[in-house]
Amino acid sequence: MQGATVEGVRIAWARTTPGDRRETGRGLIRALAAELAPGADLRIEQRCPVCGGPHGRPLLPHAPLLASAAYAGPWVVVAVARRQDADALGIDVELEGAAPELSLLFAPADPPDLRGWTAIEAALKADGRGLMVPPDRVRLSPGLSRGGYATVPDGGGFRILPVAAAPGTIVTLALRRPGPDPTPTRRP
């Protein structure tokens, strides 16, 4: 496990195999959660809001923590924050040079680059509704390589922070701290 801290949010990443990625992610979340909330009940619950399956947003219902996980190729990346430090949290990862087919999601506009796409996905995870919100409705501020803001319809605003993580990856953190929302932003 390798890790970093970005504005008080603990982030970790590790290589995994496709069959073990979810369990690797849960292990990383538990390790970070144990650092942030020693002695807390670290059971992780995941339930898909669409199908009810045991996947989706990781929740630590018995600990004062928020968590998020993302997967790309051999990498699992997770983020964990104390609830006192964050109202919402999302993380996303893509492999550098990846070419996800995004044109249909953003037509007739041009799709975002990989940094923009990871910012959109991280913001949608932080919002809690994920891809149930059309990604083309998320508004991004310019200059995301240095950080910025994203606004999700009916979900508010999030700080967008690039994360230096696993080699060959683009990782973006979306974070909302207690207090007022960031200013509205433009379409990607």
Short mmCIF file of N, CA and C in Angstrom, two decimals:
data_model
loop_
_atom_site.label_atom_id
_atom_site.label_comp_id
_atom_site.label_asym_id
_atom_site.label_seq_id
_atom_site.Cartn_x
_atom_site.Cartn_y
_atom_site.Cartn_z
N MET A 1 0.85 -1.18 0.00
CA MET A 1 0.00 0.00 0.00
C MET A 1 0.89 1.24 0.00
N GLN A 2 0.55 2.17 -0.87
CA GLN A 2 1.20 3.47 -0.90
C GLN A 2 0.13 4.50 -0.60
N GLY A 3 0.53 5.67 -0.09
CA GLY A 3 -0.49 6.63 0.25
C GLY A 3 -0.02 8.07 0.27
N ALA A 4 -1.00 8.94 0.47
CA ALA A 4 -0.76 10.37 0.53
C ALA A 4 -1.89 11.00 1.33
N THR A 5 -1.68 12.25 1.71
CA THR A 5 -2.74 13.03 2.35
C THR A 5 -2.93 14.29 1.53
N VAL A 6 -4.16 14.58 1.15
CA VAL A 6 -4.49 15.78 0.39
C VAL A 6 -5.56 16.53 1.17
N GLU A 7 -5.20 17.68 1.68
CA GLU A 7 -6.13 18.52 2.45
C GLU A 7 -6.87 17.73 3.53
N GLY A 8 -6.12 16.91 4.26
CA GLY A 8 -6.69 16.14 5.36
C GLY A 8 -7.35 14.84 4.96
N VAL A 9 -7.48 14.58 3.68
CA VAL A 9 -8.07 13.32 3.20
C VAL A 9 -6.94 12.31 2.99
N ARG A 10 -7.09 11.14 3.58
CA ARG A 10 -6.10 10.08 3.39
C ARG A 10 -6.44 9.31 2.12
N ILE A 11 -5.42 9.10 1.30
CA ILE A 11 -5.58 8.41 0.02
C ILE A 11 -4.56 7.28 -0.03
N ALA A 12 -4.98 6.13 -0.52
CA ALA A 12 -4.07 4.99 -0.67
C ALA A 12 -4.34 4.31 -2.00
N TRP A 13 -3.32 3.64 -2.52
CA TRP A 13 -3.47 2.90 -3.76
C TRP A 13 -2.61 1.65 -3.71
N ALA A 14 -3.02 0.65 -4.48
CA ALA A 14 -2.30 -0.61 -4.54
C ALA A 14 -2.63 -1.29 -5.86
N ARG A 15 -1.70 -2.15 -6.30
CA ARG A 15 -1.96 -2.99 -7.46
C ARG A 15 -2.83 -4.17 -7.02
N THR A 16 -3.64 -4.64 -7.95
CA THR A 16 -4.51 -5.77 -7.65
C THR A 16 -4.79 -6.54 -8.93
N THR A 17 -5.50 -7.63 -8.79
CA THR A 17 -5.96 -8.39 -9.95
C THR A 17 -7.47 -8.17 -10.07
N PRO A 18 -8.03 -8.34 -11.27
CA PRO A 18 -9.46 -8.06 -11.45
C PRO A 18 -10.36 -8.77 -10.44
N GLY A 19 -10.08 -10.01 -10.10
CA GLY A 19 -10.92 -10.76 -9.18
C GLY A 19 -10.81 -10.30 -7.73
N ASP A 20 -9.74 -9.60 -7.40
CA ASP A 20 -9.50 -9.18 -6.01
C ASP A 20 -9.67 -7.68 -5.80
N ARG A 21 -10.03 -6.94 -6.82
CA ARG A 21 -10.01 -5.48 -6.70
C ARG A 21 -10.95 -4.94 -5.63
N ARG A 22 -12.15 -5.48 -5.53
CA ARG A 22 -13.09 -4.97 -4.52
C ARG A 22 -12.57 -5.26 -3.11
N GLU A 23 -12.05 -6.47 -2.89
CA GLU A 23 -11.53 -6.81 -1.56
C GLU A 23 -10.26 -6.01 -1.25
N THR A 24 -9.42 -5.77 -2.26
CA THR A 24 -8.24 -4.92 -2.05
C THR A 24 -8.67 -3.51 -1.66
N GLY A 25 -9.68 -2.97 -2.34
CA GLY A 25 -10.19 -1.64 -1.99
C GLY A 25 -10.72 -1.59 -0.58
N ARG A 26 -11.47 -2.61 -0.17
CA ARG A 26 -12.00 -2.65 1.21
C ARG A 26 -10.86 -2.73 2.22
N GLY A 27 -9.82 -3.48 1.90
CA GLY A 27 -8.66 -3.56 2.79
C GLY A 27 -7.97 -2.21 2.94
N LEU A 28 -7.81 -1.50 1.83
CA LEU A 28 -7.21 -0.17 1.89
C LEU A 28 -8.07 0.79 2.71
N ILE A 29 -9.39 0.73 2.50
CA ILE A 29 -10.29 1.60 3.27
C ILE A 29 -10.17 1.29 4.76
N ARG A 30 -10.17 0.01 5.12
CA ARG A 30 -10.06 -0.36 6.54
C ARG A 30 -8.75 0.13 7.14
N ALA A 31 -7.65 0.02 6.39
CA ALA A 31 -6.35 0.46 6.90
C ALA A 31 -6.36 1.96 7.17
N LEU A 32 -6.88 2.75 6.23
CA LEU A 32 -6.94 4.21 6.44
C LEU A 32 -7.93 4.56 7.54
N ALA A 33 -9.07 3.86 7.57
CA ALA A 33 -10.08 4.12 8.60
C ALA A 33 -9.52 3.84 9.99
N ALA A 34 -8.73 2.80 10.13
CA ALA A 34 -8.13 2.48 11.43
C ALA A 34 -7.20 3.60 11.90
N GLU A 35 -6.51 4.25 10.96
CA GLU A 35 -5.64 5.38 11.32
C GLU A 35 -6.46 6.59 11.77
N LEU A 36 -7.58 6.84 11.08
CA LEU A 36 -8.38 8.04 11.35
C LEU A 36 -9.37 7.88 12.49
N ALA A 37 -9.81 6.65 12.75
CA ALA A 37 -10.79 6.40 13.81
C ALA A 37 -10.41 5.14 14.57
N PRO A 38 -9.30 5.20 15.33
CA PRO A 38 -8.86 4.00 16.05
C PRO A 38 -9.97 3.49 16.98
N GLY A 39 -10.16 2.18 16.96
CA GLY A 39 -11.15 1.56 17.83
C GLY A 39 -12.57 1.57 17.30
N ALA A 40 -12.83 2.25 16.19
CA ALA A 40 -14.19 2.30 15.63
C ALA A 40 -14.55 0.98 14.96
N ASP A 41 -15.82 0.73 14.83
CA ASP A 41 -16.33 -0.42 14.09
C ASP A 41 -16.14 -0.12 12.60
N LEU A 42 -15.27 -0.87 11.95
CA LEU A 42 -14.89 -0.57 10.56
C LEU A 42 -15.57 -1.46 9.54
N ARG A 43 -16.75 -1.96 9.85
CA ARG A 43 -17.50 -2.73 8.86
C ARG A 43 -17.86 -1.84 7.68
N ILE A 44 -17.65 -2.38 6.50
CA ILE A 44 -17.95 -1.64 5.26
C ILE A 44 -19.20 -2.25 4.65
N GLU A 45 -20.14 -1.38 4.29
CA GLU A 45 -21.35 -1.82 3.60
C GLU A 45 -21.35 -1.23 2.21
N GLN A 46 -21.79 -2.02 1.25
CA GLN A 46 -21.94 -1.56 -0.13
C GLN A 46 -23.24 -2.13 -0.67
N ARG A 47 -24.09 -1.26 -1.18
CA ARG A 47 -25.35 -1.71 -1.78
C ARG A 47 -25.64 -0.80 -2.96
N CYS A 48 -25.76 -1.39 -4.12
CA CYS A 48 -26.06 -0.65 -5.34
C CYS A 48 -27.47 -0.08 -5.26
N PRO A 49 -27.64 1.24 -5.48
CA PRO A 49 -28.98 1.82 -5.42
C PRO A 49 -29.87 1.41 -6.60
N VAL A 50 -29.28 0.86 -7.64
CA VAL A 50 -30.05 0.45 -8.81
C VAL A 50 -30.49 -1.01 -8.70
N CYS A 51 -29.54 -1.92 -8.47
CA CYS A 51 -29.88 -3.34 -8.48
C CYS A 51 -29.91 -3.97 -7.09
N GLY A 52 -29.40 -3.27 -6.08
CA GLY A 52 -29.37 -3.80 -4.72
C GLY A 52 -28.22 -4.75 -4.47
N GLY A 53 -27.34 -4.94 -5.46
CA GLY A 53 -26.20 -5.85 -5.31
C GLY A 53 -25.16 -5.33 -4.34
N PRO A 54 -24.22 -6.20 -3.93
CA PRO A 54 -23.20 -5.84 -2.93
C PRO A 54 -22.02 -5.08 -3.53
N HIS A 55 -22.33 -4.05 -4.26
CA HIS A 55 -21.28 -3.21 -4.85
C HIS A 55 -21.79 -1.78 -4.79
N GLY A 56 -20.99 -0.84 -5.20
CA GLY A 56 -21.37 0.56 -5.14
C GLY A 56 -20.56 1.30 -4.10
N ARG A 57 -21.05 2.45 -3.71
CA ARG A 57 -20.37 3.33 -2.77
C ARG A 57 -20.05 2.62 -1.44
N PRO A 58 -18.76 2.65 -1.01
CA PRO A 58 -18.43 2.04 0.29
C PRO A 58 -18.87 2.96 1.43
N LEU A 59 -19.58 2.38 2.40
CA LEU A 59 -20.05 3.13 3.56
C LEU A 59 -19.49 2.50 4.83
N LEU A 60 -19.13 3.34 5.78
CA LEU A 60 -18.71 2.92 7.11
C LEU A 60 -19.76 3.44 8.09
N PRO A 61 -20.92 2.75 8.19
CA PRO A 61 -22.04 3.31 8.94
C PRO A 61 -21.82 3.41 10.44
N HIS A 62 -20.82 2.72 10.97
CA HIS A 62 -20.59 2.74 12.41
C HIS A 62 -19.33 3.51 12.79
N ALA A 63 -18.77 4.23 11.85
CA ALA A 63 -17.56 5.04 12.09
C ALA A 63 -17.81 6.44 11.57
N PRO A 64 -17.19 7.44 12.17
CA PRO A 64 -17.40 8.83 11.75
C PRO A 64 -16.56 9.18 10.52
N LEU A 65 -16.69 8.37 9.46
CA LEU A 65 -15.84 8.50 8.29
C LEU A 65 -16.64 8.43 7.00
N LEU A 66 -16.07 9.03 5.95
CA LEU A 66 -16.55 8.90 4.58
C LEU A 66 -15.48 8.18 3.78
N ALA A 67 -15.89 7.41 2.78
CA ALA A 67 -14.93 6.68 1.95
C ALA A 67 -15.38 6.68 0.50
N SER A 68 -14.41 6.52 -0.40
CA SER A 68 -14.67 6.39 -1.82
C SER A 68 -13.60 5.49 -2.41
N ALA A 69 -13.95 4.76 -3.48
CA ALA A 69 -13.01 3.86 -4.14
C ALA A 69 -13.15 3.97 -5.64
N ALA A 70 -12.04 3.72 -6.34
CA ALA A 70 -12.03 3.74 -7.80
C ALA A 70 -11.04 2.69 -8.30
N TYR A 71 -11.30 2.22 -9.52
CA TYR A 71 -10.49 1.15 -10.10
C TYR A 71 -10.15 1.50 -11.54
N ALA A 72 -8.90 1.21 -11.94
CA ALA A 72 -8.49 1.35 -13.34
C ALA A 72 -7.33 0.40 -13.59
N GLY A 73 -7.49 -0.47 -14.56
CA GLY A 73 -6.43 -1.43 -14.86
C GLY A 73 -6.05 -2.19 -13.61
N PRO A 74 -4.75 -2.24 -13.29
CA PRO A 74 -4.32 -2.99 -12.11
C PRO A 74 -4.40 -2.19 -10.81
N TRP A 75 -4.93 -0.98 -10.84
CA TRP A 75 -4.89 -0.09 -9.67
C TRP A 75 -6.24 0.04 -8.98
N VAL A 76 -6.17 0.07 -7.66
CA VAL A 76 -7.27 0.45 -6.79
C VAL A 76 -6.81 1.70 -6.05
N VAL A 77 -7.66 2.72 -6.04
CA VAL A 77 -7.35 3.96 -5.32
C VAL A 77 -8.54 4.24 -4.40
N VAL A 78 -8.27 4.56 -3.13
CA VAL A 78 -9.33 4.87 -2.17
C VAL A 78 -9.02 6.18 -1.46
N ALA A 79 -10.08 6.79 -0.94
CA ALA A 79 -9.95 8.01 -0.13
C ALA A 79 -10.83 7.84 1.10
N VAL A 80 -10.33 8.31 2.24
CA VAL A 80 -11.09 8.26 3.49
C VAL A 80 -10.88 9.58 4.22
N ALA A 81 -11.98 10.14 4.75
CA ALA A 81 -11.91 11.40 5.51
C ALA A 81 -12.83 11.32 6.72
N ARG A 82 -12.48 12.08 7.74
CA ARG A 82 -13.36 12.21 8.91
C ARG A 82 -14.57 13.05 8.52
N ARG A 83 -15.74 12.68 9.04
CA ARG A 83 -16.97 13.44 8.76
C ARG A 83 -16.87 14.89 9.25
N GLN A 84 -16.10 15.14 10.27
CA GLN A 84 -15.92 16.51 10.75
C GLN A 84 -15.14 17.36 9.75
N ASP A 85 -14.39 16.71 8.86
CA ASP A 85 -13.56 17.41 7.88
C ASP A 85 -14.18 17.47 6.49
N ALA A 86 -15.20 16.64 6.22
CA ALA A 86 -15.78 16.58 4.88
C ALA A 86 -17.26 16.24 4.97
N ASP A 87 -18.06 16.96 4.18
CA ASP A 87 -19.48 16.63 4.03
C ASP A 87 -19.68 15.60 2.92
N ALA A 88 -18.77 15.58 1.94
CA ALA A 88 -18.88 14.67 0.80
C ALA A 88 -17.49 14.42 0.24
N LEU A 89 -17.31 13.23 -0.35
CA LEU A 89 -16.00 12.81 -0.81
C LEU A 89 -16.17 11.85 -1.98
N GLY A 90 -15.37 12.02 -3.02
CA GLY A 90 -15.36 11.08 -4.14
C GLY A 90 -13.98 11.05 -4.76
N ILE A 91 -13.57 9.91 -5.27
CA ILE A 91 -12.27 9.80 -5.94
C ILE A 91 -12.46 8.99 -7.21
N ASP A 92 -11.66 9.31 -8.23
CA ASP A 92 -11.71 8.55 -9.48
C ASP A 92 -10.31 8.43 -10.05
N VAL A 93 -10.09 7.38 -10.83
CA VAL A 93 -8.80 7.10 -11.44
C VAL A 93 -9.02 6.61 -12.87
N GLU A 94 -8.13 7.00 -13.74
CA GLU A 94 -8.04 6.48 -15.11
C GLU A 94 -6.57 6.24 -15.41
N LEU A 95 -6.28 5.31 -16.30
CA LEU A 95 -4.92 5.09 -16.75
C LEU A 95 -4.54 6.17 -17.75
N GLU A 96 -3.34 6.73 -17.61
CA GLU A 96 -2.86 7.72 -18.59
C GLU A 96 -2.92 7.08 -19.97
N GLY A 97 -3.38 7.84 -20.94
CA GLY A 97 -3.48 7.34 -22.31
C GLY A 97 -4.73 6.53 -22.59
N ALA A 98 -5.55 6.29 -21.58
CA ALA A 98 -6.81 5.56 -21.81
C ALA A 98 -7.70 6.39 -22.73
N ALA A 99 -8.56 5.73 -23.44
CA ALA A 99 -9.45 6.42 -24.36
C ALA A 99 -10.88 5.93 -24.16
N PRO A 100 -11.47 6.25 -23.01
CA PRO A 100 -12.86 5.83 -22.82
C PRO A 100 -13.77 6.49 -23.85
N GLU A 101 -14.75 5.77 -24.32
CA GLU A 101 -15.68 6.31 -25.32
C GLU A 101 -16.72 7.17 -24.60
N LEU A 102 -16.52 8.48 -24.69
CA LEU A 102 -17.37 9.43 -23.97
C LEU A 102 -18.23 10.28 -24.89
N SER A 103 -18.04 10.15 -26.20
CA SER A 103 -18.72 11.06 -27.13
C SER A 103 -20.24 11.00 -27.00
N LEU A 104 -20.81 9.82 -26.81
CA LEU A 104 -22.27 9.72 -26.70
C LEU A 104 -22.79 10.38 -25.41
N LEU A 105 -21.99 10.35 -24.36
CA LEU A 105 -22.41 10.96 -23.09
C LEU A 105 -22.44 12.49 -23.16
N PHE A 106 -21.64 13.07 -24.07
CA PHE A 106 -21.50 14.52 -24.10
C PHE A 106 -22.00 15.16 -25.39
N ALA A 107 -22.46 14.37 -26.35
CA ALA A 107 -22.92 14.92 -27.63
C ALA A 107 -24.05 15.92 -27.40
N PRO A 108 -24.07 16.98 -28.15
CA PRO A 108 -23.24 17.31 -29.29
C PRO A 108 -21.93 18.01 -28.91
N ALA A 109 -21.69 18.26 -27.64
CA ALA A 109 -20.44 18.90 -27.22
C ALA A 109 -19.29 17.90 -27.26
N ASP A 110 -18.07 18.41 -27.25
CA ASP A 110 -16.90 17.54 -27.18
C ASP A 110 -16.79 16.97 -25.78
N PRO A 111 -16.34 15.71 -25.66
CA PRO A 111 -16.15 15.13 -24.34
C PRO A 111 -14.93 15.76 -23.65
N PRO A 112 -14.87 15.64 -22.32
CA PRO A 112 -13.72 16.18 -21.60
C PRO A 112 -12.48 15.31 -21.82
N ASP A 113 -11.31 15.86 -21.48
CA ASP A 113 -10.10 15.05 -21.47
C ASP A 113 -10.14 14.15 -20.23
N LEU A 114 -9.11 13.32 -20.04
CA LEU A 114 -9.11 12.39 -18.92
C LEU A 114 -9.16 13.09 -17.56
N ARG A 115 -8.48 14.21 -17.41
CA ARG A 115 -8.54 14.93 -16.13
C ARG A 115 -9.96 15.41 -15.89
N GLY A 116 -10.62 15.95 -16.92
CA GLY A 116 -12.00 16.39 -16.78
C GLY A 116 -12.93 15.23 -16.47
N TRP A 117 -12.71 14.08 -17.13
CA TRP A 117 -13.56 12.93 -16.89
C TRP A 117 -13.41 12.42 -15.45
N THR A 118 -12.16 12.35 -14.95
CA THR A 118 -11.99 11.89 -13.57
C THR A 118 -12.59 12.91 -12.59
N ALA A 119 -12.55 14.19 -12.93
CA ALA A 119 -13.17 15.21 -12.08
C ALA A 119 -14.69 15.02 -12.04
N ILE A 120 -15.29 14.76 -13.20
CA ILE A 120 -16.74 14.55 -13.27
C ILE A 120 -17.13 13.30 -12.47
N GLU A 121 -16.41 12.21 -12.70
CA GLU A 121 -16.76 10.98 -11.98
C GLU A 121 -16.56 11.13 -10.47
N ALA A 122 -15.48 11.79 -10.05
CA ALA A 122 -15.25 12.01 -8.62
C ALA A 122 -16.36 12.86 -8.02
N ALA A 123 -16.78 13.90 -8.73
CA ALA A 123 -17.87 14.76 -8.23
C ALA A 123 -19.18 13.99 -8.15
N LEU A 124 -19.46 13.14 -9.13
CA LEU A 124 -20.69 12.36 -9.09
C LEU A 124 -20.67 11.33 -7.96
N LYS A 125 -19.50 10.77 -7.66
CA LYS A 125 -19.38 9.88 -6.51
C LYS A 125 -19.59 10.65 -5.21
N ALA A 126 -18.99 11.83 -5.11
CA ALA A 126 -19.16 12.65 -3.91
C ALA A 126 -20.63 13.05 -3.73
N ASP A 127 -21.30 13.32 -4.82
CA ASP A 127 -22.72 13.66 -4.79
C ASP A 127 -23.56 12.50 -4.27
N GLY A 128 -23.11 11.27 -4.54
CA GLY A 128 -23.82 10.09 -4.06
C GLY A 128 -24.72 9.43 -5.06
N ARG A 129 -24.99 10.09 -6.18
CA ARG A 129 -25.88 9.51 -7.18
C ARG A 129 -25.13 8.86 -8.33
N GLY A 130 -23.83 9.10 -8.42
CA GLY A 130 -23.03 8.49 -9.48
C GLY A 130 -23.57 8.81 -10.85
N LEU A 131 -23.48 7.84 -11.74
CA LEU A 131 -23.88 8.05 -13.13
C LEU A 131 -25.40 8.07 -13.33
N MET A 132 -26.16 8.09 -12.24
CA MET A 132 -27.60 8.33 -12.38
C MET A 132 -27.84 9.79 -12.77
N VAL A 133 -26.84 10.65 -12.54
CA VAL A 133 -26.88 12.04 -13.01
C VAL A 133 -26.14 12.06 -14.35
N PRO A 134 -26.73 12.61 -15.40
CA PRO A 134 -26.02 12.66 -16.68
C PRO A 134 -24.70 13.43 -16.54
N PRO A 135 -23.57 12.81 -16.90
CA PRO A 135 -22.28 13.45 -16.74
C PRO A 135 -22.15 14.80 -17.46
N ASP A 136 -22.87 14.97 -18.57
CA ASP A 136 -22.77 16.24 -19.30
C ASP A 136 -23.42 17.40 -18.56
N ARG A 137 -24.12 17.13 -17.48
CA ARG A 137 -24.75 18.17 -16.68
C ARG A 137 -23.82 18.74 -15.60
N VAL A 138 -22.70 18.05 -15.36
CA VAL A 138 -21.72 18.52 -14.37
C VAL A 138 -20.95 19.68 -14.97
N ARG A 139 -20.80 20.74 -14.22
CA ARG A 139 -20.06 21.94 -14.67
C ARG A 139 -18.71 21.98 -13.97
N LEU A 140 -17.65 22.24 -14.76
CA LEU A 140 -16.28 22.29 -14.25
C LEU A 140 -15.68 23.66 -14.44
N SER A 141 -14.83 24.05 -13.48
CA SER A 141 -14.06 25.27 -13.66
C SER A 141 -12.87 24.96 -14.56
N PRO A 142 -12.29 25.97 -15.20
CA PRO A 142 -11.10 25.73 -16.04
C PRO A 142 -9.88 25.44 -15.17
N GLY A 143 -8.85 24.88 -15.79
CA GLY A 143 -7.57 24.68 -15.10
C GLY A 143 -7.58 23.55 -14.09
N LEU A 144 -8.21 22.42 -14.40
CA LEU A 144 -8.32 21.34 -13.43
C LEU A 144 -7.00 20.69 -13.06
N SER A 145 -5.96 20.85 -13.86
CA SER A 145 -4.68 20.22 -13.52
C SER A 145 -4.11 20.82 -12.24
N ARG A 146 -4.57 22.00 -11.87
CA ARG A 146 -4.13 22.65 -10.62
C ARG A 146 -5.21 22.60 -9.55
N GLY A 147 -6.36 22.05 -9.89
CA GLY A 147 -7.50 22.03 -8.97
C GLY A 147 -8.58 22.93 -9.51
N GLY A 148 -9.73 22.92 -8.89
CA GLY A 148 -10.83 23.75 -9.36
C GLY A 148 -12.10 23.36 -8.64
N TYR A 149 -13.23 23.51 -9.36
CA TYR A 149 -14.53 23.23 -8.77
C TYR A 149 -15.41 22.50 -9.78
N ALA A 150 -16.34 21.72 -9.24
CA ALA A 150 -17.36 21.06 -10.05
C ALA A 150 -18.70 21.31 -9.38
N THR A 151 -19.72 21.51 -10.20
CA THR A 151 -21.07 21.67 -9.69
C THR A 151 -21.94 20.58 -10.31
N VAL A 152 -22.66 19.85 -9.45
CA VAL A 152 -23.56 18.78 -9.87
C VAL A 152 -24.99 19.29 -9.70
N PRO A 153 -25.84 19.16 -10.74
CA PRO A 153 -27.22 19.63 -10.62
C PRO A 153 -27.92 19.02 -9.40
N ASP A 154 -28.56 19.87 -8.63
CA ASP A 154 -29.29 19.46 -7.42
C ASP A 154 -28.40 18.75 -6.41
N GLY A 155 -27.09 18.93 -6.53
CA GLY A 155 -26.16 18.27 -5.60
C GLY A 155 -25.14 19.20 -5.00
N GLY A 156 -25.01 20.39 -5.55
CA GLY A 156 -24.07 21.35 -4.99
C GLY A 156 -22.71 21.30 -5.63
N GLY A 157 -21.78 21.97 -4.96
CA GLY A 157 -20.43 22.12 -5.50
C GLY A 157 -19.40 21.34 -4.72
N PHE A 158 -18.29 21.05 -5.41
CA PHE A 158 -17.21 20.26 -4.85
C PHE A 158 -15.86 20.85 -5.27
N ARG A 159 -14.90 20.86 -4.36
CA ARG A 159 -13.53 21.18 -4.73
C ARG A 159 -12.98 20.01 -5.51
N ILE A 160 -12.24 20.29 -6.55
CA ILE A 160 -11.60 19.27 -7.37
C ILE A 160 -10.10 19.40 -7.18
N LEU A 161 -9.47 18.30 -6.76
CA LEU A 161 -8.05 18.31 -6.45
C LEU A 161 -7.34 17.17 -7.18
N PRO A 162 -6.32 17.49 -7.98
CA PRO A 162 -5.53 16.42 -8.60
C PRO A 162 -4.70 15.73 -7.52
N VAL A 163 -4.50 14.43 -7.67
CA VAL A 163 -3.74 13.65 -6.69
C VAL A 163 -2.59 12.95 -7.40
N ALA A 164 -1.39 13.14 -6.91
CA ALA A 164 -0.24 12.40 -7.42
C ALA A 164 -0.26 11.03 -6.75
N ALA A 165 -0.62 10.01 -7.51
CA ALA A 165 -0.78 8.68 -6.93
C ALA A 165 0.00 7.67 -7.74
N ALA A 166 -0.61 6.55 -8.04
CA ALA A 166 0.04 5.45 -8.73
C ALA A 166 0.65 5.91 -10.05
N PRO A 167 1.83 5.41 -10.39
CA PRO A 167 2.44 5.79 -11.66
C PRO A 167 1.57 5.40 -12.85
N GLY A 168 1.48 6.30 -13.83
CA GLY A 168 0.70 6.02 -15.02
C GLY A 168 -0.79 6.21 -14.85
N THR A 169 -1.18 6.90 -13.78
CA THR A 169 -2.61 7.13 -13.55
C THR A 169 -2.91 8.62 -13.45
N ILE A 170 -4.17 8.94 -13.68
CA ILE A 170 -4.71 10.28 -13.43
C ILE A 170 -5.75 10.08 -12.34
N VAL A 171 -5.52 10.71 -11.19
CA VAL A 171 -6.39 10.55 -10.03
C VAL A 171 -6.92 11.92 -9.63
N THR A 172 -8.22 11.99 -9.38
CA THR A 172 -8.85 13.24 -8.98
C THR A 172 -9.75 13.01 -7.78
N LEU A 173 -9.65 13.93 -6.83
CA LEU A 173 -10.44 13.91 -5.61
C LEU A 173 -11.48 15.02 -5.67
N ALA A 174 -12.72 14.70 -5.32
CA ALA A 174 -13.78 15.71 -5.17
C ALA A 174 -14.12 15.77 -3.69
N LEU A 175 -14.19 16.99 -3.17
CA LEU A 175 -14.34 17.16 -1.73
C LEU A 175 -15.26 18.34 -1.45
N ARG A 176 -16.15 18.15 -0.51
CA ARG A 176 -16.93 19.28 -0.02
C ARG A 176 -16.74 19.33 1.48
N ARG A 177 -16.29 20.46 1.94
CA ARG A 177 -16.10 20.69 3.37
C ARG A 177 -17.36 21.33 3.93
N PRO A 178 -17.56 21.24 5.23
CA PRO A 178 -18.69 21.95 5.82
C PRO A 178 -18.62 23.43 5.50
N GLY A 179 -19.74 24.02 5.13
CA GLY A 179 -19.78 25.44 4.79
C GLY A 179 -20.45 25.68 3.45
N PRO A 180 -20.34 26.90 2.91
CA PRO A 180 -21.01 27.24 1.66
C PRO A 180 -20.41 26.51 0.46
N ASP A 181 -21.27 26.30 -0.56
CA ASP A 181 -20.83 25.67 -1.80
C ASP A 181 -19.91 26.59 -2.59
N PRO A 182 -19.00 26.00 -3.42
CA PRO A 182 -18.20 26.81 -4.33
C PRO A 182 -19.09 27.50 -5.36
N THR A 183 -18.54 28.47 -6.04
CA THR A 183 -19.29 29.18 -7.05
C THR A 183 -19.61 28.29 -8.25
N PRO A 184 -20.75 28.54 -8.95
CA PRO A 184 -21.09 27.72 -10.12
C PRO A 184 -20.00 27.81 -11.19
N THR A 185 -19.92 26.77 -12.00
CA THR A 185 -18.86 26.67 -13.00
C THR A 185 -19.46 26.36 -14.37
N ARG A 186 -18.59 26.31 -15.37
CA ARG A 186 -19.03 26.11 -16.75
C ARG A 186 -19.05 24.64 -17.12
N ARG A 187 -19.64 24.36 -18.27
CA ARG A 187 -19.70 23.00 -18.81
C ARG A 187 -18.30 22.59 -19.27
N PRO A 188 -17.93 21.27 -19.13
CA PRO A 188 -16.61 20.82 -19.57
C PRO A 188 -16.43 20.98 -21.07
#
